[in-house]
């Protein structure tokens, strides 16, 4: 089996990897397309956001169910699926209280404690999977997982009146988050650094500015930071109003650059800082099916699994939005 692994030092293509077998409650999946995220780029640089990781990389996928283990319900062989990335135990206090995303024994494919989807076959609990309608091409369905992250941020915000919301970052998550926020009764703008990415907001009718062209007046009710940088969080604290809200969408903040963040503005402004992770995958699929968000043109490069190391390097380039690999 072909697979793309991180061995602790570098990304390695393994042409003779052993195929996994589904355990109890799991499905065996054959990916048709996988997406490279900023987390994959961090892991390839040796800066895993949830701690050191070695093994098969990847967590964004569109796949076909090939087999199911004992007790794997709700999936059938031949169905095309996407999936939530939090594989929960279902037994701990967090799972029993309905907070499975914070499972104390969770694993995350390609990130923490579980092999990921950058391979010809991988396994995931059937409970994580969501069937993809025939109407959605792989190029669209591949955005279900990052869109679920954007929806989580949207659902964590309490909207009163018509708030001013700024989304920081013009990567795929920022572009999706800006679109998700427009479904609230809010005035939404996106701040980024790349004109070719900001042009997409122009076509979508979303307000947008280059980050250097806006003032630093603390007047935003909500700032959603999708930059993944300490500079982004610092800017968010300068943009949000006193007693406003910052939603932080970045894992591993400061891990790569080793920088700290002065949190004094949080205290002075009595600002609420919300962490936000992955979200409702089924709602994301439904939103894509209704065309409530636009993902056309967000796939900017296609490569093969065999060229995975180059593909991950390309995904880290500023001009790319979403790099995908066909398996």
Coordinates of C-alpha atoms in Angstrom, one line a residue:
X1 CA 0.0 0.0 0.0
X2 CA 1.2 3.5 -0.8
X3 CA 1.3 6.0 2.0
X4 CA 2.8 9.3 2.9
X5 CA 4.4 9.3 6.4
X6 CA 6.2 11.7 8.7
X7 CA 9.0 9.9 10.4
X8 CA 9.8 12.5 12.9
X9 CA 12.3 14.3 10.7
X10 CA 10.9 14.4 7.1
X11 CA 8.0 13.4 4.9
X12 CA 8.6 10.0 3.3
X13 CA 6.7 8.2 0.6
X14 CA 6.3 4.5 1.5
X15 CA 5.3 2.3 -1.4
X16 CA 5.2 -0.9 0.8
X17 CA 3.1 0.1 3.8
X18 CA 0.8 -2.5 5.3
X19 CA -2.9 -2.0 4.7
X20 CA -4.9 -1.4 8.0
X21 CA -7.8 -3.5 9.1
X22 CA -10.9 -1.9 10.6
X23 CA -11.4 -2.4 14.3
X24 CA -14.7 -2.6 16.2
X25 CA -16.9 0.3 15.1
X26 CA -14.5 1.4 12.4
X27 CA -14.8 1.5 8.6
X28 CA -12.0 0.8 6.1
X29 CA -11.8 3.7 3.7
X30 CA -10.3 4.2 0.2
X31 CA -9.6 7.9 -0.3
X32 CA -10.2 9.4 -3.8
X33 CA -9.0 12.9 -2.9
X34 CA -7.2 14.3 0.1
X35 CA -6.6 17.9 1.1
X36 CA -3.5 19.4 2.6
X37 CA -4.1 21.8 5.6
X38 CA -1.9 24.2 7.5
X39 CA -1.7 21.5 10.2
X40 CA -0.1 19.1 7.8
X41 CA 2.4 21.8 6.8
X42 CA 3.3 22.3 10.5
X43 CA 3.8 18.6 11.1
X44 CA 6.1 18.3 8.1
X45 CA 8.2 21.1 9.6
X46 CA 8.4 19.1 12.9
X47 CA 6.0 21.4 14.8
X48 CA 2.9 19.2 15.4
X49 CA 0.3 21.5 17.1
X50 CA -0.9 18.7 19.4
X51 CA 2.5 17.3 20.2
X52 CA 5.1 15.2 18.2
X53 CA 3.5 13.0 15.6
X54 CA 4.9 10.2 13.5
X55 CA 2.9 8.0 11.1
X56 CA 0.6 8.5 8.1
X57 CA -0.3 12.1 7.7
X58 CA -3.6 13.8 6.6
X59 CA -7.1 14.4 7.9
X60 CA -9.1 16.1 5.1
X61 CA -10.5 13.5 2.7
X62 CA -13.2 12.3 0.4
X63 CA -13.3 8.5 0.5
X64 CA -15.2 5.4 -0.5
X65 CA -16.2 2.9 2.2
X66 CA -14.7 -0.5 1.4
X67 CA -15.5 -2.5 4.6
X68 CA -16.7 -2.1 8.1
X69 CA -15.7 -3.7 11.4
X70 CA -18.0 -5.3 13.9
X71 CA -20.5 -2.8 15.3
X72 CA -19.8 -0.2 12.6
X73 CA -23.3 1.1 11.9
X74 CA -24.6 3.8 9.7
X75 CA -22.2 3.2 6.8
X76 CA -22.4 0.9 3.8
X77 CA -19.8 -0.4 1.4
X78 CA -19.5 1.7 -1.7
X79 CA -20.8 4.9 -0.2
X80 CA -18.7 8.1 -0.6
X81 CA -18.0 9.9 2.6
X82 CA -16.2 12.7 4.4
X83 CA -15.5 12.8 8.1
X84 CA -15.1 14.6 11.3
X85 CA -11.5 14.3 12.5
X86 CA -12.2 13.7 16.2
X87 CA -12.3 10.0 16.9
X88 CA -13.8 9.7 20.4
X89 CA -13.8 6.9 22.9
X90 CA -17.5 7.2 23.8
X91 CA -16.8 6.2 27.4
X92 CA -15.1 9.0 29.2
X93 CA -16.9 11.8 31.2
X94 CA -16.6 14.2 28.3
X95 CA -18.2 11.8 25.8
X96 CA -20.9 10.9 28.2
X97 CA -21.8 14.5 28.8
X98 CA -22.1 15.3 25.1
X99 CA -18.6 16.8 24.7
X100 CA -17.1 14.2 22.5
X101 CA -14.9 16.7 20.7
X102 CA -13.1 17.0 24.0
X103 CA -12.8 13.3 24.6
X104 CA -10.0 12.5 27.0
X105 CA -8.9 9.5 24.9
X106 CA -9.5 11.1 21.5
X107 CA -7.3 10.4 18.5
X108 CA -7.0 12.7 15.4
X109 CA -6.1 11.1 12.1
X110 CA -2.7 12.3 10.9
X111 CA -2.3 14.6 13.9
X112 CA -2.6 12.7 17.2
X113 CA -2.4 9.0 17.9
X114 CA -3.9 7.7 14.7
X115 CA -2.7 7.2 11.1
X116 CA -4.3 9.6 8.7
X117 CA -5.7 9.6 5.2
X118 CA -2.6 10.2 3.0
X119 CA -2.6 6.5 2.0
X120 CA -4.4 4.1 -0.3
X121 CA -6.4 2.8 2.8
X122 CA -7.1 4.1 6.3
X123 CA -9.6 3.5 9.1
X124 CA -11.9 5.8 11.0
X125 CA -14.8 5.2 13.4
X126 CA -18.1 4.9 11.5
X127 CA -19.5 7.5 13.9
X128 CA -17.2 10.1 12.4
X129 CA -18.4 9.7 8.8
X130 CA -21.0 11.5 6.7
X131 CA -22.2 10.3 3.4
X132 CA -21.7 12.7 0.5
X133 CA -24.6 13.3 -1.9
X134 CA -24.0 12.4 -5.5
X135 CA -24.5 16.0 -6.5
X136 CA -21.3 17.0 -4.8
X137 CA -18.1 16.6 -6.8
X138 CA -14.9 15.7 -4.9
X139 CA -13.6 19.2 -5.5
X140 CA -16.5 20.5 -3.4
X141 CA -16.8 17.8 -0.8
X142 CA -13.1 18.1 0.1
X143 CA -14.0 21.4 1.8
X144 CA -16.5 19.8 4.2
X145 CA -14.0 19.4 7.1
X146 CA -12.6 22.9 7.0
X147 CA -16.1 24.3 6.5
X148 CA -17.2 22.5 9.7
X149 CA -14.4 24.4 11.5
X150 CA -15.8 27.7 10.1
X151 CA -19.3 26.7 11.2
X152 CA -18.1 26.0 14.7
X153 CA -16.8 29.6 15.0
X154 CA -20.1 30.9 13.7
X155 CA -22.1 28.9 16.2
X156 CA -20.0 30.0 19.1
X157 CA -20.9 33.6 18.6
X158 CA -23.9 35.3 20.2
X159 CA -25.4 37.8 17.8
X160 CA -27.1 40.8 19.3
X161 CA -28.2 43.6 17.0
X162 CA -26.1 43.8 13.9
X163 CA -22.5 43.3 15.1
X164 CA -19.3 44.1 13.2
X165 CA -17.3 41.0 12.5
X166 CA -13.8 40.9 11.1
X167 CA -12.2 37.7 9.8
X168 CA -8.4 37.7 9.8
X169 CA -6.6 35.6 7.2
X170 CA -7.3 34.8 3.6
X171 CA -6.4 31.1 3.6
X172 CA -9.0 28.5 3.0
X173 CA -10.3 28.6 6.6
X174 CA -10.5 32.4 6.5
X175 CA -12.4 32.4 3.2
X176 CA -14.8 29.8 4.4
X177 CA -15.3 31.5 7.8
X178 CA -16.1 34.9 6.1
X179 CA -18.8 33.2 4.1
X180 CA -20.2 31.4 7.1
X181 CA -20.4 34.7 9.1
X182 CA -22.4 36.3 6.3
X183 CA -25.3 34.0 7.2
X184 CA -25.6 35.8 10.6
X185 CA -27.3 39.2 10.9
X186 CA -23.9 41.0 10.9
X187 CA -21.6 43.3 8.9
X188 CA -18.7 41.1 7.9
X189 CA -15.3 41.9 6.4
X190 CA -12.2 39.9 5.7
X191 CA -8.7 41.2 6.1
X192 CA -5.9 39.5 4.2
X193 CA -2.5 40.0 2.4
X194 CA -3.0 38.4 -1.0
X195 CA -4.9 40.3 -3.7
X196 CA -5.7 37.2 -5.7
X197 CA -7.4 35.7 -2.7
X198 CA -9.2 38.9 -1.7
X199 CA -10.6 39.1 -5.3
X200 CA -12.7 36.0 -4.5
X201 CA -14.4 38.1 -1.7
X202 CA -15.1 40.7 -4.4
X203 CA -17.0 38.1 -6.5
X204 CA -18.8 36.8 -3.4
X205 CA -20.0 40.3 -2.3
X206 CA -18.0 40.2 0.9
X207 CA -16.3 43.3 2.2
X208 CA -12.5 42.9 2.2
X209 CA -9.4 44.9 2.7
X210 CA -5.6 44.4 2.7
X211 CA -4.6 44.1 6.3
X212 CA -2.2 47.1 5.9
X213 CA -5.0 49.4 4.6
X214 CA -7.2 49.4 7.8
X215 CA -6.8 51.3 11.0
X216 CA -6.2 49.7 14.3
X217 CA -9.2 51.3 16.0
X218 CA -10.8 48.9 18.6
X219 CA -14.3 48.9 17.2
X220 CA -15.1 45.4 16.1
X221 CA -17.6 43.4 18.1
X222 CA -16.1 40.0 17.0
X223 CA -12.7 39.2 15.4
X224 CA -12.2 35.6 14.1
X225 CA -8.5 34.9 13.8
X226 CA -7.7 32.4 11.1
X227 CA -4.1 33.5 10.5
X228 CA -2.3 30.8 12.7
X229 CA 0.2 33.4 13.7
X230 CA 1.1 35.3 16.9
X231 CA 0.9 38.5 14.8
X232 CA -2.7 37.7 13.9
X233 CA -3.7 37.4 17.5
X234 CA -1.9 40.6 18.4
X235 CA -3.8 42.4 15.6
X236 CA -7.1 40.9 16.7
X237 CA -6.6 42.4 20.2
X238 CA -6.1 45.8 18.6
X239 CA -9.2 45.5 16.4
X240 CA -11.8 44.2 18.9
X241 CA -13.7 46.6 21.0
X242 CA -13.7 46.5 24.8
X243 CA -15.7 43.6 26.1
X244 CA -15.7 42.2 22.5
X245 CA -15.0 38.6 21.5
X246 CA -12.0 37.1 19.7
X247 CA -12.5 33.6 18.3
X248 CA -9.2 31.8 17.9
X249 CA -9.1 29.2 15.1
X250 CA -5.3 28.5 15.3
X251 CA -3.8 25.3 16.7
X252 CA -0.2 25.4 17.7
X253 CA 0.0 29.2 17.9
X254 CA 3.6 30.2 18.4
X255 CA 4.9 26.6 18.2
X256 CA 6.9 27.2 15.0
X257 CA 8.3 30.7 15.7
X258 CA 8.6 30.3 19.4
X259 CA 7.1 33.7 20.0
X260 CA 5.0 34.7 22.9
X261 CA 2.0 37.0 22.9
X262 CA 1.4 40.0 25.2
X263 CA -2.1 39.3 26.5
X264 CA -2.4 42.6 28.4
X265 CA -5.0 44.0 25.9
X266 CA -7.3 41.1 26.9
X267 CA -7.2 42.2 30.5
X268 CA -7.4 45.9 29.8
X269 CA -10.3 45.6 27.4
X270 CA -12.0 42.8 29.3
X271 CA -12.0 40.9 26.0
X272 CA -13.4 37.4 25.7
X273 CA -11.1 34.9 24.0
X274 CA -12.8 31.8 22.6
X275 CA -11.0 28.8 21.4
X276 CA -12.7 27.1 18.4
X277 CA -11.9 23.7 16.8
X278 CA -13.7 21.4 14.4
X279 CA -17.5 21.5 14.1
X280 CA -20.6 19.9 12.6
X281 CA -19.6 17.9 9.5
X282 CA -23.2 17.1 8.5
X283 CA -24.2 20.7 8.5
X284 CA -21.1 21.5 6.4
X285 CA -22.1 18.9 3.8
X286 CA -25.7 20.2 3.7
X287 CA -24.4 23.8 3.3
X288 CA -22.2 22.7 0.4
X289 CA -25.1 20.9 -1.2
X290 CA -27.3 24.0 -1.0
X291 CA -24.4 26.1 -2.4
X292 CA -24.6 28.4 0.7
X293 CA -20.9 28.8 0.4
X294 CA -18.8 29.0 -2.7
X295 CA -15.7 26.8 -3.0
X296 CA -15.3 27.0 -6.8
X297 CA -11.7 28.0 -7.6
X298 CA -10.4 27.3 -4.1
X299 CA -8.5 24.2 -5.3
X300 CA -5.3 25.9 -6.6
X301 CA -3.0 22.9 -7.2
X302 CA -3.4 19.2 -7.8
X303 CA -0.7 16.6 -7.3
X304 CA -0.2 12.9 -6.8
X305 CA 0.3 11.1 -3.5
X306 CA 3.8 10.0 -4.8
X307 CA 4.7 13.7 -4.9
X308 CA 3.4 14.3 -1.4
X309 CA 6.5 16.0 0.0
X310 CA 6.4 18.5 -2.8
X311 CA 2.7 18.9 -2.5
X312 CA 3.0 19.7 1.3
X313 CA 5.8 22.2 0.5
X314 CA 3.5 23.8 -2.1
X315 CA 0.7 24.1 0.4
X316 CA 2.9 26.2 2.6
X317 CA 3.4 28.8 -0.2
X318 CA 1.6 32.1 0.2
X319 CA 0.0 32.0 -3.3
X320 CA -1.8 28.7 -2.7
X321 CA -5.3 28.3 -1.2
X322 CA -6.0 24.5 -1.2
X323 CA -3.6 21.9 -2.5
X324 CA -5.1 18.5 -3.0
X325 CA -3.7 15.1 -3.9
X326 CA -5.5 12.4 -5.9
X327 CA -4.8 9.0 -4.4

